[in-house]
Coordinates of C-alpha atoms and ligand atoms in Angstrom, one line a residue:
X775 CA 161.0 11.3 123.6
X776 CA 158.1 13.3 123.0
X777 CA 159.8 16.0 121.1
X778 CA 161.7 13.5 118.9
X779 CA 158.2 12.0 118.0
X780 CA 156.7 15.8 117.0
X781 CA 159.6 16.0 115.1
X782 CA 159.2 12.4 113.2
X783 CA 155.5 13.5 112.5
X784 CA 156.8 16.5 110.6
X785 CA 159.9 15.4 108.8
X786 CA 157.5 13.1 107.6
X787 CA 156.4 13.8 103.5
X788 CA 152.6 14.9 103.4
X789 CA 150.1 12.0 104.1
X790 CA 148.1 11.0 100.7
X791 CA 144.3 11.4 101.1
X792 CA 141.1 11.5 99.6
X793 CA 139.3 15.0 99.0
X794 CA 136.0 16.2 97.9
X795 CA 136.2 19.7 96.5
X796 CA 133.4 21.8 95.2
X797 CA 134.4 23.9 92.1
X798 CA 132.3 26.6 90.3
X799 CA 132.4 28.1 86.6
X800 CA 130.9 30.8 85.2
X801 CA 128.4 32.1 86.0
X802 CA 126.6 31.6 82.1
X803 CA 123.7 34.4 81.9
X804 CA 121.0 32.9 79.3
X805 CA 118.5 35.0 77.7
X806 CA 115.1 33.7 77.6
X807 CA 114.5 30.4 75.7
X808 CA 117.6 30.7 74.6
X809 CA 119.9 27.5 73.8
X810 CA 123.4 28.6 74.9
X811 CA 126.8 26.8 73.6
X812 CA 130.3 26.4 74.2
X813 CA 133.0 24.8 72.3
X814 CA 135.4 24.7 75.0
X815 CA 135.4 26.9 78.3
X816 CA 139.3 26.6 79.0
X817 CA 140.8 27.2 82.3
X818 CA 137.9 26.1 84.8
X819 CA 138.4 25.9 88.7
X820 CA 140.2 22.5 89.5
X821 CA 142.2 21.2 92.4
X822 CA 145.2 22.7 92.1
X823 CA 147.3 19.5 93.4
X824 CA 148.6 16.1 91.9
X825 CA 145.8 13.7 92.3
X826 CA 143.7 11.4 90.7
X827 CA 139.8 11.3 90.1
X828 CA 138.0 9.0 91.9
X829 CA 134.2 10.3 91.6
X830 CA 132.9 13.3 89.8
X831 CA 129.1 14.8 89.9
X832 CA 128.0 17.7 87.8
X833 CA 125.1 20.2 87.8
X834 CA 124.0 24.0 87.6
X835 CA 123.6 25.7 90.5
X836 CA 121.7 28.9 91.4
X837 CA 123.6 32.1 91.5
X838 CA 122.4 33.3 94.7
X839 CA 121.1 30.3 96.8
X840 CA 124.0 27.8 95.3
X841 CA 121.0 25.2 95.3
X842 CA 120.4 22.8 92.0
X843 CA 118.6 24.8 89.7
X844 CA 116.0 22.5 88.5
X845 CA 115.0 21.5 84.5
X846 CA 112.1 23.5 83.8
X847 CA 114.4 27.1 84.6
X848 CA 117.4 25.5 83.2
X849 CA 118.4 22.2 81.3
X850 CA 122.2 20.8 81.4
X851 CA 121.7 19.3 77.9
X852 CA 125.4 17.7 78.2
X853 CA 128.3 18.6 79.4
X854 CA 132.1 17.0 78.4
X855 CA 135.1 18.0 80.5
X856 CA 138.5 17.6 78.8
X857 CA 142.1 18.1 80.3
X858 CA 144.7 20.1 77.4
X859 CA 147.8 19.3 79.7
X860 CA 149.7 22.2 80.9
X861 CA 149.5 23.2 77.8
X862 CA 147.4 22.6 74.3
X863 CA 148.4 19.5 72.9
X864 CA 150.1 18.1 75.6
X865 CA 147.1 15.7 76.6
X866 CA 145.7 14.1 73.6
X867 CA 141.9 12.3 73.8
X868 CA 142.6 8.1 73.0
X869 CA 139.8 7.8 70.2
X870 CA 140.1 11.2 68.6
X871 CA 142.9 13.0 66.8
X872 CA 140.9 16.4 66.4
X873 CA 137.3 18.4 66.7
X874 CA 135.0 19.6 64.6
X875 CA 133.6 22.8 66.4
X876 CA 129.4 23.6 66.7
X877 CA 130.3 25.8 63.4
X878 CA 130.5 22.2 61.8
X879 CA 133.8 23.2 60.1
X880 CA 136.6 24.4 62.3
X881 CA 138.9 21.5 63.8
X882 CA 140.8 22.0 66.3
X883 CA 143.2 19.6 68.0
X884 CA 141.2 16.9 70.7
X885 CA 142.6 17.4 74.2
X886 CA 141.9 14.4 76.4
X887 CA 137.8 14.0 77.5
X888 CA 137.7 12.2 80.9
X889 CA 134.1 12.8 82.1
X890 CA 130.8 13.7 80.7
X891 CA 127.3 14.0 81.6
X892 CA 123.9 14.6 79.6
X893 CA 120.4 15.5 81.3
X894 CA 120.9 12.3 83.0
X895 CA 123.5 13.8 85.0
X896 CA 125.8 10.6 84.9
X897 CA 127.9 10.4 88.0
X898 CA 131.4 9.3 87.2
X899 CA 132.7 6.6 89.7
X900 CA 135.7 4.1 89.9
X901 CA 136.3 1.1 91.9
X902 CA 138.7 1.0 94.5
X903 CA 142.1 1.9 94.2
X904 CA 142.1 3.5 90.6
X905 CA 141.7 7.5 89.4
X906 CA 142.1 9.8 86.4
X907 CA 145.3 11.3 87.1
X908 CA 145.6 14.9 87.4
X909 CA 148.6 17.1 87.5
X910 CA 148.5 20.6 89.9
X911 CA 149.6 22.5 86.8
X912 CA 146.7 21.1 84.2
X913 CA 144.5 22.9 82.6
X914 CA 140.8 21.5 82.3
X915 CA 137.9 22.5 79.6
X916 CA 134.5 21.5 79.3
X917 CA 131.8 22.0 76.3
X918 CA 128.3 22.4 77.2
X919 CA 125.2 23.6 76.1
X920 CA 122.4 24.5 78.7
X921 CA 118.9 25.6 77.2
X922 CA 116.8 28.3 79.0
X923 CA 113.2 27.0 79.5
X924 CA 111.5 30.5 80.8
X925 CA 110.8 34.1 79.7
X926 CA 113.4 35.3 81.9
X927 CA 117.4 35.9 81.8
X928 CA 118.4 32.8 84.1
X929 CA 122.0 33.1 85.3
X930 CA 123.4 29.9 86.9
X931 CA 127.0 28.5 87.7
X932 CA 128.0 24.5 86.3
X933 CA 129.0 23.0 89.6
X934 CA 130.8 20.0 89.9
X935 CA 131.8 18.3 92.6
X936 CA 135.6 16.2 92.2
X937 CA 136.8 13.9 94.6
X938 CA 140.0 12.9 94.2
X939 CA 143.3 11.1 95.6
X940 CA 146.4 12.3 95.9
X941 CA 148.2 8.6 97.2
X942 CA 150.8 8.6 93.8
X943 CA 150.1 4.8 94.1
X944 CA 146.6 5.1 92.8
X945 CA 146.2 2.6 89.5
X946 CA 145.7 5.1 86.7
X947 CA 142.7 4.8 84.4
X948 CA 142.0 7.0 81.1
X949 CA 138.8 7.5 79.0
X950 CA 138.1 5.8 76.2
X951 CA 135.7 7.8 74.5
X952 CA 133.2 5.5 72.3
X953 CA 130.9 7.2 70.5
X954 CA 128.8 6.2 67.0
X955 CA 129.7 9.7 65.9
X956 CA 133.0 10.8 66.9
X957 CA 135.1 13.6 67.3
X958 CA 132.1 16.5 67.3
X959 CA 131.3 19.2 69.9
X960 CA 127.8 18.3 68.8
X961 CA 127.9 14.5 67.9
X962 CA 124.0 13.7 67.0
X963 CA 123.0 11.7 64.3
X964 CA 119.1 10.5 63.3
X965 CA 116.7 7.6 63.2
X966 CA 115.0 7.8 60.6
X967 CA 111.9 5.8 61.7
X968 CA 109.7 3.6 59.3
X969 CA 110.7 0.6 60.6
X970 CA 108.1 -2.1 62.0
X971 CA 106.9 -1.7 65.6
X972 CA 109.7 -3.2 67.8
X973 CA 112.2 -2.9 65.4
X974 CA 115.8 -2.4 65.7
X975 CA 118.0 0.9 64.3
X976 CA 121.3 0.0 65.3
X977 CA 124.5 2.4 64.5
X978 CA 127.9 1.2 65.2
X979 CA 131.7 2.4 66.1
X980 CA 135.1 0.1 66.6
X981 CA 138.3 1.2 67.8
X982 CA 141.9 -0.4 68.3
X983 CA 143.1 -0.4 71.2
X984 CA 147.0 0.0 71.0
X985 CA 147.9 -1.1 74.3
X986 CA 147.0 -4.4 76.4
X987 CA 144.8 -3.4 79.5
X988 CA 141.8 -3.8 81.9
X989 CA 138.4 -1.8 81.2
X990 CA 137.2 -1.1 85.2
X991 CA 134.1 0.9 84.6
X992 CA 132.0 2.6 81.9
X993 CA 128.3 4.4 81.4
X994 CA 126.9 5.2 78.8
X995 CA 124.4 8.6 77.0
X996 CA 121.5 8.3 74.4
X997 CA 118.6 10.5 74.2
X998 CA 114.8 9.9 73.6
X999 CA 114.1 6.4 71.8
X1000 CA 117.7 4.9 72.7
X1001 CA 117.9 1.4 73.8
X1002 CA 120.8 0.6 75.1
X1003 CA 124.7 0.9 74.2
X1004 CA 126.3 -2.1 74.0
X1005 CA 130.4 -2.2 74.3
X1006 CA 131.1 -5.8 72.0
X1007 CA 134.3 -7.9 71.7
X1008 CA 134.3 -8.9 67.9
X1009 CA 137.5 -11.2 68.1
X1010 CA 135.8 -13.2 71.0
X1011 CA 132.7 -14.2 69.5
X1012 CA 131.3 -10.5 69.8
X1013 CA 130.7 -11.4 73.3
X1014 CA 129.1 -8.5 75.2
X1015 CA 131.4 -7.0 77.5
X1016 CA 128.7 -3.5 79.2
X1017 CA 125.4 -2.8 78.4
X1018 CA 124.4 0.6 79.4
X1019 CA 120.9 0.7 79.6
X1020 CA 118.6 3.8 79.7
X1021 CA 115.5 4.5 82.8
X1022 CA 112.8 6.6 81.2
X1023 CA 110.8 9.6 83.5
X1024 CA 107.2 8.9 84.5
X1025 CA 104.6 10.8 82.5
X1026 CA 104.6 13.5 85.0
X1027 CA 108.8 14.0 84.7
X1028 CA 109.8 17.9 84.4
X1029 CA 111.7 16.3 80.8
X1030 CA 107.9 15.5 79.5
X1031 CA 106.1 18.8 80.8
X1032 CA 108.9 22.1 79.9
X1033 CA 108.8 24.4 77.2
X1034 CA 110.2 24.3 74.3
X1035 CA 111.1 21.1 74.2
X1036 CA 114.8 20.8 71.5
X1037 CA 114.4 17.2 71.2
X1038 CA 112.7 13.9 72.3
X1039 CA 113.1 13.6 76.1
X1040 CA 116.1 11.7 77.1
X1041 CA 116.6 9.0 79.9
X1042 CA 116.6 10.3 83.7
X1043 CA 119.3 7.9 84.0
X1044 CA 122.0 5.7 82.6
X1045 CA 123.0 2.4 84.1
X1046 CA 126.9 2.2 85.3
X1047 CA 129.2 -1.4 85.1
X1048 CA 132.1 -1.4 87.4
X1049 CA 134.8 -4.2 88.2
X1050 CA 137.7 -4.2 90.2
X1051 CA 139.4 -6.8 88.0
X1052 CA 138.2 -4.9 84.9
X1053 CA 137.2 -6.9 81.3
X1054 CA 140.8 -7.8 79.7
X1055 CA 141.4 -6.7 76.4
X1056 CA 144.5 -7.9 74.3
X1057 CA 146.9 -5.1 72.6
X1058 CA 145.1 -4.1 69.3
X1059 CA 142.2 -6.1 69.9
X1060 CA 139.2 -3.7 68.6
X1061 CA 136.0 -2.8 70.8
X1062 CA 132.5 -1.9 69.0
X1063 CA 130.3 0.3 70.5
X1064 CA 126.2 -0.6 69.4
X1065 CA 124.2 2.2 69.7
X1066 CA 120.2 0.7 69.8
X1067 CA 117.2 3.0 68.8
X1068 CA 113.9 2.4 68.2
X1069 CA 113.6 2.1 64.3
X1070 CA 109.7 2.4 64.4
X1071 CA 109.3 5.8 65.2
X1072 CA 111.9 9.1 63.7
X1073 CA 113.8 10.0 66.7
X1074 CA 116.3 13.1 65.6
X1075 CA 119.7 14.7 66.9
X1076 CA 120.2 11.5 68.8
X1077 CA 123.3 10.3 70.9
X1078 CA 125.4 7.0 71.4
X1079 CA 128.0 7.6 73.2
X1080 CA 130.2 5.4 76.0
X1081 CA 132.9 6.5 78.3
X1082 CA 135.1 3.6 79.4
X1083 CA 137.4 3.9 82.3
X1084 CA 140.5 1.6 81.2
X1085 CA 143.8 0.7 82.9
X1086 CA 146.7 0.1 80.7
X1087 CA 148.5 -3.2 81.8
X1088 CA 150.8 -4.9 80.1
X1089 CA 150.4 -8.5 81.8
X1090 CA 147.0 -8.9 79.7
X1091 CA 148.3 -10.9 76.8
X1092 CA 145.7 -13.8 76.4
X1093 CA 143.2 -12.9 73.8
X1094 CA 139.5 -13.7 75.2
X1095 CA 140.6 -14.5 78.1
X1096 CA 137.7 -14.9 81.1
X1097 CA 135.6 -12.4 81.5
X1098 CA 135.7 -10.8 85.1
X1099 CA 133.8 -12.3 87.9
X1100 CA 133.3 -9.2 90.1
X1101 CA 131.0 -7.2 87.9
X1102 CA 128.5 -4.7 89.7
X1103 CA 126.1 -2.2 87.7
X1104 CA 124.2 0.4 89.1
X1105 CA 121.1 2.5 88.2
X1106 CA 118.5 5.2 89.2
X1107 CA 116.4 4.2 92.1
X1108 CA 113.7 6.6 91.2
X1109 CA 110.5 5.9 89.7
X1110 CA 111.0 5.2 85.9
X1111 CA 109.5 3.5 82.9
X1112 CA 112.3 0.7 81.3
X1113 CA 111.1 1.2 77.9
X1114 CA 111.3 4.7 75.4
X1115 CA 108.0 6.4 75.6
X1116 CA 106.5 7.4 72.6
X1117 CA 106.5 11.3 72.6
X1118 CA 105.6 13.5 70.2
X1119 CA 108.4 16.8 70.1
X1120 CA 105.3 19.5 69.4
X1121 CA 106.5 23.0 67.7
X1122 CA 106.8 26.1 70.2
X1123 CA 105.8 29.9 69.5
X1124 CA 105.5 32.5 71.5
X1125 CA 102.6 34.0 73.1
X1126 CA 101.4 37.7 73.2
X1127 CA 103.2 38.3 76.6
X1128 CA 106.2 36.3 75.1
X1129 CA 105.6 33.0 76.6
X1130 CA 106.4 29.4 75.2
X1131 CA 103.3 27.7 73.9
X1132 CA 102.4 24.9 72.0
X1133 CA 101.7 25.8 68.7
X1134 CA 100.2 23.2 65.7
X1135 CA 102.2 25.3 62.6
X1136 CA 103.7 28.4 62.1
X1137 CA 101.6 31.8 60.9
X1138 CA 101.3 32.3 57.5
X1139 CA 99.9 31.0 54.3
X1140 CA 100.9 28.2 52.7
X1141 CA 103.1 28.6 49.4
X1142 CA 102.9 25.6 46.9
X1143 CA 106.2 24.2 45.2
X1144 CA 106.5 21.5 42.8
X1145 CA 109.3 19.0 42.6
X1146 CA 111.7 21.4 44.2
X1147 CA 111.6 24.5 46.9
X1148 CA 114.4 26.6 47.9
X1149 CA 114.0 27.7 51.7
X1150 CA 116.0 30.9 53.1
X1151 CA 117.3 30.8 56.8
X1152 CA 118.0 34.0 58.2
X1153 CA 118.7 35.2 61.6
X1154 CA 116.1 33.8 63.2
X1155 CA 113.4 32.8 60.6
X1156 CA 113.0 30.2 57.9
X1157 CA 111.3 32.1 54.8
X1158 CA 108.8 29.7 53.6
X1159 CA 106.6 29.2 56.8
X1160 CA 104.5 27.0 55.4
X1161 CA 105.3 25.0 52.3
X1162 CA 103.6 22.4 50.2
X1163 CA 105.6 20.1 47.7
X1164 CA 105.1 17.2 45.3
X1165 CA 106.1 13.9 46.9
X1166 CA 109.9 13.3 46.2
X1167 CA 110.6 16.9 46.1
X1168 CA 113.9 18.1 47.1
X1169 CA 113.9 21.0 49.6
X1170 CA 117.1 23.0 49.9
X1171 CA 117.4 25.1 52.6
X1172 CA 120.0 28.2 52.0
X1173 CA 121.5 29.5 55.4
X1174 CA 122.1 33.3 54.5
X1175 CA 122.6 34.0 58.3
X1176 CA 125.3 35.2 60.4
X1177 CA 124.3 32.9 63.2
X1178 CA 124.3 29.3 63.4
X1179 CA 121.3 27.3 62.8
X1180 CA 119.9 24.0 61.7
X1181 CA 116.8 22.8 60.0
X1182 CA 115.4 19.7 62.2
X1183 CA 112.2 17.5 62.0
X1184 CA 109.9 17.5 65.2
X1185 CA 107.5 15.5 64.1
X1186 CA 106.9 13.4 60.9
X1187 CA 106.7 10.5 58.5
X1188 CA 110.6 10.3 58.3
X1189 CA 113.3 12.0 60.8
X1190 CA 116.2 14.1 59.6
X1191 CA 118.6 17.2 60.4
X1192 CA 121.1 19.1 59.5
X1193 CA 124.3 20.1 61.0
X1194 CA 124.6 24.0 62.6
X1195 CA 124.8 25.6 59.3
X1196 CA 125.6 29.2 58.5
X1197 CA 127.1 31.9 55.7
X1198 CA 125.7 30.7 52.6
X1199 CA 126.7 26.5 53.0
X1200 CA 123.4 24.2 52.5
X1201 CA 121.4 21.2 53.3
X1202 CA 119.4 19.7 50.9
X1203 CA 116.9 16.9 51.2
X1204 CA 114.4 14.8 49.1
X1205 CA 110.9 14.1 51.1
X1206 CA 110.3 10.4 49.5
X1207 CA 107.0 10.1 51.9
X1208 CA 103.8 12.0 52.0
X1209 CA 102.5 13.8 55.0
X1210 CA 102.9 16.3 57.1
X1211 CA 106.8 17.4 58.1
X1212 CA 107.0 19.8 61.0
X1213 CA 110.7 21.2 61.3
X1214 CA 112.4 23.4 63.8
X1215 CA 115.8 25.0 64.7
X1216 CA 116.8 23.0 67.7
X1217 CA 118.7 26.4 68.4
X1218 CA 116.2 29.1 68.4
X1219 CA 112.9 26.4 68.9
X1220 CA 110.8 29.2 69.8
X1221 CA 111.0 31.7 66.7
X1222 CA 112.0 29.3 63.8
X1223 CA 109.4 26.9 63.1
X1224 CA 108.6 25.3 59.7
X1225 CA 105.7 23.0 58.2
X1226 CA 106.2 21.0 55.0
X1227 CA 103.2 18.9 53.0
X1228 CA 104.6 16.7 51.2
X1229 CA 101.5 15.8 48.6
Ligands
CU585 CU1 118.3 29.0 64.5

């Protein structure tokens, strides 16, 4: 008897369970202040089974130690993992046919995005019983871009932490990718501020949905000034179906106190919406995605992005049909402020022993332009310093550099940006309001600084 039972046990296929593995990448060496990038890292550590994701957690981690490395030696900016398939172009992302690389030019075809998280290191999580599906033979990518905050090379690993199940009964769920600016390695727009205190800057995004399901979670990524994301029905009245709603760091947050800072602090945190039953949505019903700034205040290189976790199924075919009854959210429970603090991005040089500090305009006289000024970016410098034009003058700024850079207001009467720019293309832009414009390259924030009067 007991040998026939030893036998059963291992006849028997291989029980399904729930794993938590620990993978590393790199490590990613990062020169000092420097803002490093990657289109896509292809090929990462994964779990090398069939499974499905159930939770996911991302961070760097120290080289020698393996302990977080914390924000003011290192900053995560964001991070976007992505699964090609076993092969490019197998696995292709719902909202977006193709990429447009950092370079701002080259496309390349948009393998599937299933997880993401900015500085406030979003945790993915799923209710009970569904998973991202995985095969063993996938290959996963991720695009990041991690800023180094000291006068040292910093060398850290991206560590993320996967747990998955491998029961093949596991409901599957995909990522919707919402986002008010699509389909970019680098998808920041800007707020151009002017607006009357409390106002609104709203920016939108709608997709079709070409197949009948369930949405069972979703969390949301805006930086400084955001908010809140809201995902909207229009067909149903525009009822809201997630807010995702951004927890600001106390005064005395790392985010407010490193050096250089690339752009307005973001949110420690992001709240989550999950429901078991999920929030039905009809085949080709469309779902809008609100992005919500403050309009008073410019607020640059901004984000607006949601990931929704959905679950195909085919029985959803009433259109508005009840909204789910189960819904839970979850958010930081650290100390945090609930509404954007007003924060002014100050330019950064460097001092005599090569240190970040704060610095109120770059060296140099100032050159006086009329109605229009042409500006040269090079490899690493912008070659009017220090500029002073009419009001309504239009300031082009030629990027004769073999590098990548962009031209970006810190602080000002009016925000704007350009995209990463480089090998003679342009930007230009007319300055409509007077003051005082002071402009970095949220690349190199430490050696290209720019200030612009605008008379
Ligand atoms: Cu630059």
């Amino acid at each position: 008897v007991l040998v026939c039972a030893v036998a059963l046990v291992l006849a028997a296929p291989a029980a399904a369970e729930i794993k938590t593995e620990t993978f590393r990448s790199g490590p990613i060496t990062v020169a000092p202040y420097e803002v490093k990038q990657s289109d896509f890292t292809l090929n990462i550590p994964k779990p090398r089974v069939d499974g499905a994701i159930t939770r996911m957690s991302i961070d760097l981690s120290d080289v020698r130690t393996g302990r977080k490395v914390p924000i003011n030696r290192l900053m995560l900016h964001h991070i976007v993992f992505s699964n090609i398939g076993r092969q490019f172009g197998e696995r292709r992302d719902a909202t977006c046919q193709n990429f447009t690389l950092l370079d701002s030019k080259s496309r390349v075809p948009g393998p599937e995005r299933f997880n993401a998280a900015g500085e406030e290191r979003f945790e993915m999580r799923l209710p009970q019983g569904y998973g991202y599906p995985f095969k063993a033979d996938d290959q996963w990518g991720m695009t990041w871009m991690v800023m180094n905050h000291r006068a040292v090379v910093d060398r850290a690993y991206v560590e993320y932490t996967v747990t998955y199940d491998t029961d093949p009964s596991i409901t599957p769920a995909k990522m919707l990718w919402m986002d008010v600016n699509n389909c970019k390695a680098d998808p920041i727009y800007d707020v151009p501020g002017g607006g009357a205190p409390g106002s609104t800057h709203t920016r939108t995004m709608t997709y079709t949905v070409p197949e009948a399901g369930r949405i069972i979670a979703a969390g949301g990524h805006v930086h400084g000034g955001g908010k809140q994301l809201r995902l909207s029905q229009p067909e149903c009245g525009d009822r809201t179906l997630v807010t995702s709603k951004p927890a600001w760091g106390t005064r005395s947050h790392p985010f407010y106190n490193v050096k250089p800072i690339l752009h307005e602090p973001g949110p420690i945190n992001m709240s989550g919406t999950l429901s078991q039953k999920g929030f039905p949505v009809a085949k080709g019903q469309v779902l809008k995605l609100t992005s919500e700034y403050d309009a008073e205040l410019p607020h640059t290189r901004v984000m607006g992005i949601m990931g929704v976790y959905f679950v195909p199924d085919a029985t959803v075919t009433e259109r508005c049909a009840p909204l789910p009854d189960d819904v839970t959210t979850y958010a930081t429970s650290a100390p945090h402020r609930t509404t954007p603090p007003r924060f002014t991005v100050p330019l950064t040089g460097l001092d005599a022993r090569g240190r970040a500090v704060t610095i109120s305009r770059p060296d140099g006289a100032t050159r006086r332009a009329g109605s229009s000024a042409t500006v040269r970016v090079g490899d690493n410098f912008f070659s009017q310093p220090n500029l002073s034009v009419a009001r309504g003058a239009r300031v082009r700024w030629d990027f004769r550099s073999r590098l990548l850079h962009n031209v970006t207001l810190a602080s000002g009467p009016r925000g704007f940006s350009s995209v990463h720019l480089d090998g003679g293309r342009s930007y230009t832009k007319r300055l409509t309001v007077p003051g005082n414009y002071k402009l970095f390259c949220a690349l190199h924030p430490v050696s290209m600084t720019q200030a612009i009067e605008v008379r």
